[in-house]
Structure formats: structure tokens, C-alpha cells
Amino acid sequence: MTAQLRPTRSRRSPRALAAAAALLGAAFLAVAAASPAVAHDELLGSTPEPGQVLEAAPEAVELTFSNDVIATGTVIEVVDHHGEQVDVGATEVLGPDVSATLPGDLAGEYQVRWRVVSSDGHPIEGTIDFGVGAGATGVWESEPPHDAGSDSGSDDAATTGDDGGPGGWAIAAFVVGGLVILGLVIVLVVRTTRRRPPGAVAP
């Protein structure tokens, strides 16, 4: 009587499968968290420089970024210490360089407010304080507008920074999604190892 050979099934250790799933989940989280941080361009230099005090107004505000920026949506604005806009020229974009001409009669404290669209399509923005004249300090502080009372305008200070590319909510979503995927993989591995192979005969 010829003995019938049953096909053998390769079994992998549940610990090995769980470890592989954990490594995949960690790699997913690392890539998701790191990608937004390297996506945006950055400001490399400016004229005037932050906090600089000049004897006379520069001919233009000039910004240089780490990569070519997109002209659409890119703008340079300048405000005085009352928060009122200075009449600057049109914003010009040439590769990584962005500029706007300034009037020659500036005196006092001013703030450049720039917003550009970086090469990856994400908008970034920031501010640069500077001063013109002997009494200037190079530090812009918000004061009430010319046509407002002494109590108005105290909360008009401009904020600086990027924006950019994805904030804390986006990173949190990536982390939660990775943990959910990792949990599902571990559950499937455990349930598969506990399930008896089809056709097995109880001893």
C-alpha cells in the first residue's frame, strides 16, 4: 500500500511576521513625517536685512530663495509703523530672486511682508523689519493708524513663518493612519497563525 504524502505548508513564525509588520509601519511613519519638512524652499538672503537700519531708503526690496519660485501668488508688501501700506512697485520674480521697488522718501520703522509660492507649489511667507534714518531702531512695532483712536490697532502685530506645505494636523493624521495599518497587520498575522490549515485531520 503506497503511503499518500500530504502537501506540506510552510509556516512562518508569528514573531517574525509581527516584526516585519512593525518595521513596515515604522518606515511608513518615518517617510510620512519627514517628507513635509524637506518640501519647501527657504529664504537665503534679503535686502534690507532683518533689523537693518539704513541712512536712506534702499532702491528695492530684494529676496533670494533656495530655488526658483512661482510668480503667481508671489507678492511683496511694505507697511509703516502704523500698519499702512507703502506704495511699492510691482513684485518681480526672476528665478529664485523676488523684488519690488521702494519710494525714496522713507523715514522711520518699516516691515516687509512677503509671500511666495515655492517650487513645490506650497505658499510660504514671512516678515522683515528694517528702519530708515537717524532715529530708527530697525524694530517694527504696531501703532494705531493715523485715523484711529489710541486704543485701536494694538493687536495688529504681523506674524512671521512658513506655512508650509502640511501642519500639525496633517502629521498627526499620518501617524494615526500608520498606527491603524500596523494594528490591522498584527491582528491578521495572529489570526492566520491560529487558524487550522484546511483539510487537517484531528489526531
Short mmCIF file of C-alpha atoms in Angstrom, two decimals, residues 8-9 12 14 22 27 29 33 39 52 57 79 87 93 104 113 125 141 156 163 165-167 169 171 173 175 183 196:
data_model
loop_
_atom_site.label_atom_id
_atom_site.label_comp_id
_atom_site.label_asym_id
_atom_site.label_seq_id
_atom_site.Cartn_x
_atom_site.Cartn_y
_atom_site.Cartn_z
CA THR A 8 3.45 20.43 3.35
CA ARG A 9 2.72 24.04 4.21
CA ARG A 12 6.41 31.36 9.33
CA PRO A 14 4.30 34.72 14.20
CA ALA A 22 6.28 46.64 12.75
CA ALA A 27 9.15 53.02 7.77
CA LEU A 29 5.64 56.82 9.61
CA ALA A 33 6.73 62.68 8.84
CA ALA A 39 9.44 70.05 0.64
CA GLN A 52 18.96 96.68 9.49
CA ALA A 57 15.82 104.02 1.74
CA VAL A 79 3.97 98.76 5.84
CA ASP A 87 3.42 102.46 -2.28
CA VAL A 93 10.14 87.30 -10.00
CA GLY A 104 12.93 107.24 -1.84
CA ARG A 113 5.68 91.29 4.38
CA GLU A 125 5.52 83.75 3.98
CA GLU A 141 6.12 97.75 16.40
CA ASP A 156 -2.19 94.40 14.55
CA ASP A 163 3.45 77.79 6.23
CA GLY A 165 3.39 72.60 2.91
CA PRO A 166 1.21 70.47 5.94
CA GLY A 167 0.77 71.48 9.62
CA TRP A 169 -2.91 68.06 11.87
CA ILE A 171 1.43 64.95 10.50
CA ALA A 173 -3.14 62.10 10.51
CA VAL A 175 0.87 58.95 12.42
CA GLY A 183 -2.52 47.22 14.19
CA ARG A 196 -6.03 25.35 11.37
#
